[in-house]
Coordinates of C-alpha atoms and ligand atoms in Angstrom, one line a residue:
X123 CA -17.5 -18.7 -19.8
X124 CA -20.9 -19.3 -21.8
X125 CA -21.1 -18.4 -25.3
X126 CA -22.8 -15.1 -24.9
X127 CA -19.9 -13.6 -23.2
X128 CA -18.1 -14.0 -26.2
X129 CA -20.5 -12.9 -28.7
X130 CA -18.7 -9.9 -30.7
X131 CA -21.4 -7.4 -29.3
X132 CA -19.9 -7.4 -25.9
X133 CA -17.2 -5.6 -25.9
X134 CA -16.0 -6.2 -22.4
X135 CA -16.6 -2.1 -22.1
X136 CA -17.3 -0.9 -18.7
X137 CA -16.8 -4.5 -17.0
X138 CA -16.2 -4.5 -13.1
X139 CA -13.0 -4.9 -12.0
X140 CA -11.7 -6.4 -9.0
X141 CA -11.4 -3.7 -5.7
X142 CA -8.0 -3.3 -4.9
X143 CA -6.8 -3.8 -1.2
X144 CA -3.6 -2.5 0.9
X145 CA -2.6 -3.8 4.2
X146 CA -1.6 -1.3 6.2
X147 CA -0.3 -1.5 10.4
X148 CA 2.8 -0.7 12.6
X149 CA 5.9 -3.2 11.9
X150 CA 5.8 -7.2 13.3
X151 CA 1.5 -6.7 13.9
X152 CA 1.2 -9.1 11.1
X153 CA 1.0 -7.7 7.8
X154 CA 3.2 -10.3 5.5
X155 CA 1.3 -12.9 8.0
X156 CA -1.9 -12.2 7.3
X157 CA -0.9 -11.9 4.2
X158 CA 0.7 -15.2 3.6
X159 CA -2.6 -16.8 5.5
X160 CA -4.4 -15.1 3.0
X161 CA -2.8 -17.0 0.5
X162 CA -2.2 -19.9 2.0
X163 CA -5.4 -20.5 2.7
X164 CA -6.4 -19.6 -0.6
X165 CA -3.9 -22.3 -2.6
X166 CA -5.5 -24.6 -0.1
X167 CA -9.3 -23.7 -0.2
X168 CA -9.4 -23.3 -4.2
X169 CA -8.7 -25.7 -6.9
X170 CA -5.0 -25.6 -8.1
X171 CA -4.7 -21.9 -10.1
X172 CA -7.5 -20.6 -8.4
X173 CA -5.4 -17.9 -7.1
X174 CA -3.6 -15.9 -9.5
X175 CA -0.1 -14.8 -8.4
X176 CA 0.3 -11.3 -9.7
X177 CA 3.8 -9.2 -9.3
X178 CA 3.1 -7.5 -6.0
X179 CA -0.6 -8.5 -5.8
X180 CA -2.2 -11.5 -5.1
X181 CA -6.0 -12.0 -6.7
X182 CA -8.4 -13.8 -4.8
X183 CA -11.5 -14.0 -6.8
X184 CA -15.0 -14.3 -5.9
X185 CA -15.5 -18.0 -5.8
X186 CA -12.6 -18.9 -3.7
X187 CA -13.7 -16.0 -1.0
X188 CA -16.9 -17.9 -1.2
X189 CA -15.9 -21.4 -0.5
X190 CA -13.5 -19.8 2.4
X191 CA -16.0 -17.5 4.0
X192 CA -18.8 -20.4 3.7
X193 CA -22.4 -18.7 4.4
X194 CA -21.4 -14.8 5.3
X195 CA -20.6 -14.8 1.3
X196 CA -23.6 -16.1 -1.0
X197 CA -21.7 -15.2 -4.5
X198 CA -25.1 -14.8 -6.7
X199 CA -24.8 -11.7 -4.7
X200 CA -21.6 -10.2 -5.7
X201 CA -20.6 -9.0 -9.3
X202 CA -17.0 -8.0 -8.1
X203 CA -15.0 -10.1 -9.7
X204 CA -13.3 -10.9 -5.8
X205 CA -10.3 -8.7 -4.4
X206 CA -6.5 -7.9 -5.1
X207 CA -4.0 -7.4 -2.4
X208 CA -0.9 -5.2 -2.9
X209 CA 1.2 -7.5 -1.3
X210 CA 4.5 -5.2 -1.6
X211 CA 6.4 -6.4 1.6
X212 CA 8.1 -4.1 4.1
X213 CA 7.2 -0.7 5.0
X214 CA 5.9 0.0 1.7
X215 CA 2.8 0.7 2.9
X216 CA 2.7 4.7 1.2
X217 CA 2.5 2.9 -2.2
X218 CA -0.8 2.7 -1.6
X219 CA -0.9 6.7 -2.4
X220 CA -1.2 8.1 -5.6
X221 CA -1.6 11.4 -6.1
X222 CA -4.3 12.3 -8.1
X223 CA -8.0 10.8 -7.1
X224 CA -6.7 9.5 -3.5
X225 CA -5.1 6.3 -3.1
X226 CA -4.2 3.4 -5.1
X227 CA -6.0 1.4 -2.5
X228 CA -9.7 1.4 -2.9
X229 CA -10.0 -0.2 0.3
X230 CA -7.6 -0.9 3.6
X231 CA -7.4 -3.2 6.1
X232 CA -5.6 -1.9 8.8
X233 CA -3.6 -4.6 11.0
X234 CA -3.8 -3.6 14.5
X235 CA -1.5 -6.5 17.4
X236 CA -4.4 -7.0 20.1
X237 CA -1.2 -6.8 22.6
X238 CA 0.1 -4.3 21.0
X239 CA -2.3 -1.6 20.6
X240 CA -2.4 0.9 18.2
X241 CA 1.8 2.4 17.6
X242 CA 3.7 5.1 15.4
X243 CA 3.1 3.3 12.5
X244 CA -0.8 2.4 13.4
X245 CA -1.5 6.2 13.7
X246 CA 0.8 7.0 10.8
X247 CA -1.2 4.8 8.6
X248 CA -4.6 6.3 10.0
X249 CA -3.9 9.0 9.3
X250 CA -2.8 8.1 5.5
X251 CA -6.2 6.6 5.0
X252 CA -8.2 9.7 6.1
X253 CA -6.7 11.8 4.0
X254 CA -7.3 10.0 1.0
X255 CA -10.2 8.9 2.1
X256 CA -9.8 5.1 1.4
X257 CA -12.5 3.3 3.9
X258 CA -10.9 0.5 5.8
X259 CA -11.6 -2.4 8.7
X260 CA -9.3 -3.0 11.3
X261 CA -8.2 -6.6 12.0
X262 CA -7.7 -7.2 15.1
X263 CA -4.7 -10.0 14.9
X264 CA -3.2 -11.9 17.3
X265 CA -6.1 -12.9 19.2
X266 CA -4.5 -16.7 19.4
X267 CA -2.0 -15.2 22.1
X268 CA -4.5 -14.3 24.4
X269 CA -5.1 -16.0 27.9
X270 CA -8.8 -17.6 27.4
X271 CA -9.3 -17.4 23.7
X272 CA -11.1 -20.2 22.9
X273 CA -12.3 -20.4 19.6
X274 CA -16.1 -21.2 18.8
X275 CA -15.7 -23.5 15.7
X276 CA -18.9 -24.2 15.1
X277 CA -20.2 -20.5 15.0
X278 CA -21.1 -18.5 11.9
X279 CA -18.8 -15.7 13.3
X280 CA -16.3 -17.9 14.3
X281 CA -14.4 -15.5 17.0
X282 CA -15.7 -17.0 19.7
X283 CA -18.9 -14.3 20.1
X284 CA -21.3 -14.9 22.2
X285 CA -24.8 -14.1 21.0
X286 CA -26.7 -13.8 24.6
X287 CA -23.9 -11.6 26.0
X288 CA -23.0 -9.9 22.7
X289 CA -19.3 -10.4 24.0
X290 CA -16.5 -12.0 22.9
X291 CA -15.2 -14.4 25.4
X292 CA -12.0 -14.4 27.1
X293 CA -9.8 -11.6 27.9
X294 CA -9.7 -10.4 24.2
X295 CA -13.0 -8.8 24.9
X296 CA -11.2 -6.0 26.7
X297 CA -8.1 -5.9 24.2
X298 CA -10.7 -5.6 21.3
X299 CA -12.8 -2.6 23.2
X300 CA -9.6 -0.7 24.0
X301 CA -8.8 -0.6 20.1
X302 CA -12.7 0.4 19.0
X303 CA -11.6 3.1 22.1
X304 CA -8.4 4.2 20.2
X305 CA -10.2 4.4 16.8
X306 CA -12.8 6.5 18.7
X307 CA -9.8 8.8 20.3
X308 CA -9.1 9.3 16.6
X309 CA -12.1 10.4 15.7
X310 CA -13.9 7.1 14.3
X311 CA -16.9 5.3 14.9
X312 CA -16.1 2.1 15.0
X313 CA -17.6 -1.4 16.3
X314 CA -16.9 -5.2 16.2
X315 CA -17.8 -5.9 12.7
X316 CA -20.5 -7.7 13.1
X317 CA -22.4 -5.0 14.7
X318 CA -21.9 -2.7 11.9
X319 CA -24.4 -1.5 10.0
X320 CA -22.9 1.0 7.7
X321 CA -19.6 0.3 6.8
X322 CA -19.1 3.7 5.1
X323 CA -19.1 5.7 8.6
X324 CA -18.7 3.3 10.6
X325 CA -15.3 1.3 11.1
X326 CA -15.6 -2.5 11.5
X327 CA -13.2 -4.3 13.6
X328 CA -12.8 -8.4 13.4
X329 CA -10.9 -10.5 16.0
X330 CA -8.5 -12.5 13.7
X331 CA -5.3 -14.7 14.0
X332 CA -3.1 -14.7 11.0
X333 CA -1.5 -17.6 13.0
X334 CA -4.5 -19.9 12.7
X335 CA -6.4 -18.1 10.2
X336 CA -9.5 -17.6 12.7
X337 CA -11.4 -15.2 11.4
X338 CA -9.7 -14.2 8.3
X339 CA -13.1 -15.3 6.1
X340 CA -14.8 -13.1 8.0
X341 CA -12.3 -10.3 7.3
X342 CA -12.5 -11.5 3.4
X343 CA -16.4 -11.6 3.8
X344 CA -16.5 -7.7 5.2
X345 CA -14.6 -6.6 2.5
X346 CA -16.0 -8.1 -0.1
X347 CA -19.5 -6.7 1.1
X348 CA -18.2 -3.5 1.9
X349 CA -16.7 -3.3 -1.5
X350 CA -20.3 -4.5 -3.2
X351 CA -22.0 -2.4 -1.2
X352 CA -20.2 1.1 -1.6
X353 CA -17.7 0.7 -4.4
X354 CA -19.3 -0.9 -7.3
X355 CA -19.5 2.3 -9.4
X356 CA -15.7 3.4 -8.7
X357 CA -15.0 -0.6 -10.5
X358 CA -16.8 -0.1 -13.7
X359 CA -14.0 0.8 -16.1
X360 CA -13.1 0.1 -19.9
X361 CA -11.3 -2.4 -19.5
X362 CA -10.3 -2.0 -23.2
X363 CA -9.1 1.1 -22.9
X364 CA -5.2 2.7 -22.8
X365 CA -3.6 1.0 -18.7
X366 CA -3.4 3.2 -16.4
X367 CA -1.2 2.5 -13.2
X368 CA 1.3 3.1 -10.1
X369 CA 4.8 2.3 -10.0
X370 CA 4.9 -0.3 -7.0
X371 CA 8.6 -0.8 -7.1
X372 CA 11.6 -0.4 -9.6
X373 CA 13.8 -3.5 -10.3
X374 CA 16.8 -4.5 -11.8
X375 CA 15.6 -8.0 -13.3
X376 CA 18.7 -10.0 -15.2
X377 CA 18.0 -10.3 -18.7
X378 CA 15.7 -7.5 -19.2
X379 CA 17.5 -4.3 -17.1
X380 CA 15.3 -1.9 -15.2
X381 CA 11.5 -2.8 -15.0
X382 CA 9.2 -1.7 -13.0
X383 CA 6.6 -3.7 -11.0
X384 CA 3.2 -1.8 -11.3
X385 CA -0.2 -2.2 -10.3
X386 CA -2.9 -1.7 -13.2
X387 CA -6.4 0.1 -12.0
X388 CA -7.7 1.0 -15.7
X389 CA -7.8 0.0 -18.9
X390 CA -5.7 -2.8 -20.5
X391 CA -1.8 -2.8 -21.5
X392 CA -0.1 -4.5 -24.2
X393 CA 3.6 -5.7 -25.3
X394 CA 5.1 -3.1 -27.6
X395 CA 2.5 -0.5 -26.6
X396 CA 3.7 3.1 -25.8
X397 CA 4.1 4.3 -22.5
X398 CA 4.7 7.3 -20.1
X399 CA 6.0 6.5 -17.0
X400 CA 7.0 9.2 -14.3
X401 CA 10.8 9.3 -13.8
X402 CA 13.0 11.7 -11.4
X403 CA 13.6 14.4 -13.8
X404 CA 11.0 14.3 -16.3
X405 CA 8.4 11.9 -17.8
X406 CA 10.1 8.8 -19.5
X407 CA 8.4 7.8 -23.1
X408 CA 9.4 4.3 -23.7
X409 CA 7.6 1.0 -25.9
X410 CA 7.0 -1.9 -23.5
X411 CA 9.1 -4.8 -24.4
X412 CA 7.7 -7.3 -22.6
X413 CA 5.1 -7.8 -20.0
X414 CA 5.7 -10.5 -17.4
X415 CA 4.2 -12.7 -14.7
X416 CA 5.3 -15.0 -12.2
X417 CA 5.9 -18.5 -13.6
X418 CA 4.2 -21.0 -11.2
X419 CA 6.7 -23.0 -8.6
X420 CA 6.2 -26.0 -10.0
X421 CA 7.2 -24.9 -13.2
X422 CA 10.3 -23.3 -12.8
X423 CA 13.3 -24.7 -14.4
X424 CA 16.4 -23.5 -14.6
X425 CA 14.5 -21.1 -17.1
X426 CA 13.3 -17.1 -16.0
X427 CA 11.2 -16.8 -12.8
X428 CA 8.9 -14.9 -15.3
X429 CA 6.4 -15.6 -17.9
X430 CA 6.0 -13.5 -20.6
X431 CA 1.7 -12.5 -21.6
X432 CA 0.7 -10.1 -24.5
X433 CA -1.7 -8.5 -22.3
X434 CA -3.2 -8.1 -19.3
X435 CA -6.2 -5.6 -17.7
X436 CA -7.5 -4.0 -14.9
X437 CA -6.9 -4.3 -11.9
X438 CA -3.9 -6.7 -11.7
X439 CA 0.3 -6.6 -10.6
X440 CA 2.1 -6.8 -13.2
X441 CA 6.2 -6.5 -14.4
X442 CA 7.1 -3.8 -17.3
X443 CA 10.0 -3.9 -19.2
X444 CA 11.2 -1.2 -21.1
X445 CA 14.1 0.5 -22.3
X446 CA 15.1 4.1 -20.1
X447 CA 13.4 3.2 -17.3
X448 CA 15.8 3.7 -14.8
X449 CA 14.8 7.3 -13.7
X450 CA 11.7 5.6 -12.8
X451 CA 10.1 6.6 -9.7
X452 CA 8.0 4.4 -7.1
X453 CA 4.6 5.7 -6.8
X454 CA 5.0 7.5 -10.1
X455 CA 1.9 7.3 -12.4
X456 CA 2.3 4.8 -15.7
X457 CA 0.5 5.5 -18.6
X458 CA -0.5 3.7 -21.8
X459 CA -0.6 6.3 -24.8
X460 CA -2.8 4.2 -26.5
X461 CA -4.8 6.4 -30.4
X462 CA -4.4 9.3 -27.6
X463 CA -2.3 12.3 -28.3
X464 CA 1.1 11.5 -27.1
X465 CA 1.9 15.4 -25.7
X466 CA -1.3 14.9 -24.1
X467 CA -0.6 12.1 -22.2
X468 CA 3.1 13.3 -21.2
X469 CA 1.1 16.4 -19.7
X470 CA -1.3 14.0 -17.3
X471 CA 2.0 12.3 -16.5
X472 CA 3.8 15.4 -15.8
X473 CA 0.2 16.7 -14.0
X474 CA -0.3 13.9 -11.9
X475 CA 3.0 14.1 -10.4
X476 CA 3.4 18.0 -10.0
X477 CA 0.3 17.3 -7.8
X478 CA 2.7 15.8 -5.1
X479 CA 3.2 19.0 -4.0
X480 CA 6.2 20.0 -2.1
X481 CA 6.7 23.9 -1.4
X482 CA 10.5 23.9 -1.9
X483 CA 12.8 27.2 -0.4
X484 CA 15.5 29.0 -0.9
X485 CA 17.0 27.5 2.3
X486 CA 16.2 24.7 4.5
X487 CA 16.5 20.6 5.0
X488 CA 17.3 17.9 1.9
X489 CA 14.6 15.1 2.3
X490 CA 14.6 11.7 0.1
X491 CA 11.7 9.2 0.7
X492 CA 11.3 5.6 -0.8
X493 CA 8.3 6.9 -2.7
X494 CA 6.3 9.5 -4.1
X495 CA 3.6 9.3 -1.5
X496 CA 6.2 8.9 1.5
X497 CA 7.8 11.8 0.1
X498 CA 4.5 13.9 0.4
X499 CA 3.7 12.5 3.8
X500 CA 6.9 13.8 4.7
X501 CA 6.6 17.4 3.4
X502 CA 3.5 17.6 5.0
X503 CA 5.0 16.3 8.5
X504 CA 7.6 18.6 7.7
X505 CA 5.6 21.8 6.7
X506 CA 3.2 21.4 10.3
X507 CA 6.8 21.3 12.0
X508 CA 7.8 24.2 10.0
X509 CA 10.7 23.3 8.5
X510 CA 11.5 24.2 5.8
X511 CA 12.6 22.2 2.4
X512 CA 15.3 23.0 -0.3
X513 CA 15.3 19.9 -1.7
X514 CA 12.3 16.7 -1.7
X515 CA 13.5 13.6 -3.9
X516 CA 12.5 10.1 -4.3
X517 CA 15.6 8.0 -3.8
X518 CA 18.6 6.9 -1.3
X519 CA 20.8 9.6 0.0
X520 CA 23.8 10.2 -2.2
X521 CA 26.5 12.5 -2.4
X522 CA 25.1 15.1 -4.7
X523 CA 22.2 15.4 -1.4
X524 CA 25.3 16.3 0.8
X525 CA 26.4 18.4 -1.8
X526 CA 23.5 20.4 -1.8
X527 CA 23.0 20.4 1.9
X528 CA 26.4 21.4 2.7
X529 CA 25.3 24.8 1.3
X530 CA 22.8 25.6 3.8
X531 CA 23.1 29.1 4.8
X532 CA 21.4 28.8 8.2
X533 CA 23.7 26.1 10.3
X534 CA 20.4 24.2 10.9
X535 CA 19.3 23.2 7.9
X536 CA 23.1 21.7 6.9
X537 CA 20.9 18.1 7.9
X538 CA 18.8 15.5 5.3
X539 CA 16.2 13.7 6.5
X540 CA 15.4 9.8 4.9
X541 CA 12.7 8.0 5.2
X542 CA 12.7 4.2 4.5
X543 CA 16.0 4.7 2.5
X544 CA 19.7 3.9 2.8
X545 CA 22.7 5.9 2.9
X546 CA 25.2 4.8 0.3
X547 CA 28.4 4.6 1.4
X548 CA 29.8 7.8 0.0
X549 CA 27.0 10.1 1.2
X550 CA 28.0 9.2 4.9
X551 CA 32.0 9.9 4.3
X552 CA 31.3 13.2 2.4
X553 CA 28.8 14.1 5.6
X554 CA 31.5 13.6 7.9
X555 CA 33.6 15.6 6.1
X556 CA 31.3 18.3 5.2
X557 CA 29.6 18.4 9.0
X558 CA 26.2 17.3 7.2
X559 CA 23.5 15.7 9.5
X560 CA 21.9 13.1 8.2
X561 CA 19.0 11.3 9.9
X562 CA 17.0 8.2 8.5
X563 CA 13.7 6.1 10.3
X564 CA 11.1 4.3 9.0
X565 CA 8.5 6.4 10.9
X566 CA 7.9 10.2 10.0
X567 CA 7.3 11.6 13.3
X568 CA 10.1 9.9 14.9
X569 CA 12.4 11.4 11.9
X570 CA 10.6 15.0 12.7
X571 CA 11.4 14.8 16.3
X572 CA 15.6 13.4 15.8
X573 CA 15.7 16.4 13.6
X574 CA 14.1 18.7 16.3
X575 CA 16.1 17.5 19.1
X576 CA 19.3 18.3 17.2
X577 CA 18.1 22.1 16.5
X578 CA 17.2 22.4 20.3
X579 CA 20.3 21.2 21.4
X580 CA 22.4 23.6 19.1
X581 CA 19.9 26.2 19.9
X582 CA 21.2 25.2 23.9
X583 CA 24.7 25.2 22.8
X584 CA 24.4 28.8 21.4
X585 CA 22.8 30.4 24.2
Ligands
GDP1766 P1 4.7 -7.4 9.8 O1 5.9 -6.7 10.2 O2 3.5 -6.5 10.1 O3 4.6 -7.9 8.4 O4 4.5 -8.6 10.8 P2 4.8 -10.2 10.5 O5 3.7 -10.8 9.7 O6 6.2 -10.3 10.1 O7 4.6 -10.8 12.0 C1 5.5 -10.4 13.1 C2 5.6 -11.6 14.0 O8 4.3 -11.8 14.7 C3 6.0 -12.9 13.4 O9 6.9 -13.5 14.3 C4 4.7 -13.7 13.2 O10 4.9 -15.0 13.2 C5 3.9 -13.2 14.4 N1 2.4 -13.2 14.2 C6 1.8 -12.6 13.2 N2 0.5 -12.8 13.3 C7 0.3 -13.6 14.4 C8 -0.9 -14.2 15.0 O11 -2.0 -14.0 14.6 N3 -0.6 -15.0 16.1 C9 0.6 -15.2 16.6 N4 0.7 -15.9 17.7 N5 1.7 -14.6 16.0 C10 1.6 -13.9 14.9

């Protein structure tokens, strides 16, 4: 840092911060392996703490995409500070929704098996990112497992492209085409990446291997150009101001109770400030007690996994722990009260997450969800399907849900649908006893159509 960035006259006010990117793509097509290659080859390219471990993010700044993506990314030509993945494992992947302003995500990539083609979860995802209208590439993994893949090391575009066929060789050729044929099918323009122009209308796809890392600077290079290119304004924020964030996930963590594991897209949040988290029944106030990070490997002891900061800004993953949070919910907003009014800020709490709207009535199906925005996604799958809701809650199934089912009036609604979440033990006894259906799946349309073949055959059975 030179002296002048430290003069008292900058303020730090409106500073860029880092674009935040969710992967995204139907189960084993290589999400935690890209992923991990990502940082892998990170650790390995930069010099030791280049990359910053975050809680549920990992930051790979600007210079380290550089070195990595070699001459596709000149960084006097960037001013984003480099790119933060929301590396929540699992099929977490609706965390990237918040509910007011789109997504969480500014940007996607969406992992696409080139043997695979696009699946449930591909189109689930797709459809996620139009409707929050978070602009995304497609990477194209696997390409490794391909009969006649033969990488080109010495290219620029290191895919094995050939420039005087403007073809990729080898069979993947055909496997990449069929996917830019899917994205068409749904409605996108889309190309190999390096023939895109205009990354805002068009959809880039890149040939990668999270296996080998072929190709994964090139993915980097995309995004970081797509993010210069169309997102710049959307990063200037005051980074000085009150955090504002989403709940990633909410954690028991020995020593310091519930905490929740957020990621921060505004503003700046410190140890004891004030906070408004969204919890189950109502917005929770609480002081933040401490604000932790992961302690590097190599110097953990037989001391906490986590090491305690007094601050940290925008955008970055980050632990909270506070007292009361255990009505917290995943994908809830999180709120730093900051000089601001503090009725105020329980209102944009209590605004942001009346916005997941769910049309509840008087009779119908009990649905829990993992998060806020699977819980939407799920009304809204629900709603097309017309069925109809009595009760939407983020959460495993319990008892009181069999409870409250059990009191359908109309013998087809005596069911509870659950998405991404377990059953606990009780819930499944009392359903038994209480004849209550309950269906769970990690993919919305197959949990629609369980639930539809069950009223068709008890439709049968009555005629
Ligand atoms: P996720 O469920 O989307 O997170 O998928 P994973 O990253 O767990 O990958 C699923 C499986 O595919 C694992 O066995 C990986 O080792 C394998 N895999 C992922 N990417 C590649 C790749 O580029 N090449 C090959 N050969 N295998 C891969």
């Amino acid at each position: 840092m030179s002296d002048s960035d430290t003069t008292p006259t900058d303020t730090s006010a409106d500073a860029l911060r880092t674009p935040i990117v969710a992967v995204l793509g139907h189960v084993d097509h290589g999400k935690t392996s890209l992923l991990d290659k990502i940082r892998g080859s990170a650790v390995i390219e930069g010099e030791a703490g280049a990359i910053t471990q975050h809680i549920g993010a990992t930051a790979v700044p600007l210079d380290v995409v550089s070195d990595m993506a070699g001459e596709l990314v000149d960084p006097d030509d960037f001013d984003l500070p480099g790119l933060l993945f929301i590396d929540t494992p699992g099929h977490h992947s609706f965390t990237t929704l918040r509910s007011r302003g789109g997504a969480l995500a500014d940007i996607a990539v969406l992992v696409v098996d080139v043997n695979d083609g696009f699946q449930p979860q591909t189109l689930e995802a797709i459809n996620i990112l139009q409707n929050t209208q978070t602009p995304f590439i497609v990477a194209a993994n696997k390409v490794d497992t391909v009969p006649g893949w033969n990488p080109n090391e010495d290219s620029p575009i290191k895919p094995s492209y050939d420039a005087q066929s403007d073809r990729v060789r080898g069979d993947v050729d055909d496997r990449l085409y069929s996917i830019i044929g899917e994205l068409s099918d749904q409605g996108f323009s889309a190309d190999m990446y390096w023939r895109v122009q205009d990354f805002q209308n068009n959809i880039g796809v890149v040939p990668v291997s999270a296996m080998t890392g072929e190709g994964v600077p090139d993915l980097l290079a995309v995004m970081m150009g797509l993010s210069q290119r169309y997102m710049k304004e959307e990063m200037a924020i005051d980074v000085d101001g009150p955090g504002v964030g989403t709940v990633l996930e909410v954690k028991e963590e020995r020593g310091f109770g519930t905490t929740v594991d957020i990621v921060l897209y505004d503003g700046t949040i410190h140890e004891d400030d004030t906070i408004v988290v969204g919890g189950e029944n109502k917005p929770i106030v609480t002081d933040v007690r401490a604000l932790l990070q992961p302690r590097p490997l190599a110097e953990i002891r037989t001391e906490s996994r986590f090491e305690q900061v007094d601050s940290v800004g925008a955008a970055a993953g980050i632990k909270v722990a506070a007292p009361d949070l255990d009505e917290a919910m995943a994908g809830a907003p999180i709120r730093v009260v900051g000089d601001r009014d503090l009725d105020a800020v329980i209102e944009e709490v209590r605004a942001e997450l009346a916005e997941v709207a769910v049309d509840t009535e008087e009779d119908g199906v009990v649905v829990k969800a993992d998060t806020l925005g699977s819980l939407e996604a799920m009304a809204d799958a629900l709603s097309e399907a017309e069925i109809p809701i009595v009760r939407a809650e983020v959460g495993d199934i319990a008892p009181r849900d069999v409870a409250v089912a059990s009191t359908a009036e109309d013998e087809l609604h005596r069911a509870i649908l659950g998405f991404n979440v377990d059953v606990l033990g009780d819930a499944e006894d009392r359903a038994d006893v209480e004849d209550v259906k309950i269906y769970t799946d990690d993919v919305i349309y197959q949990l629609v159509e369980e639930y539809d073949t069950f009223v068709e055959d008890q439709r049968q059975s009555q005629q």
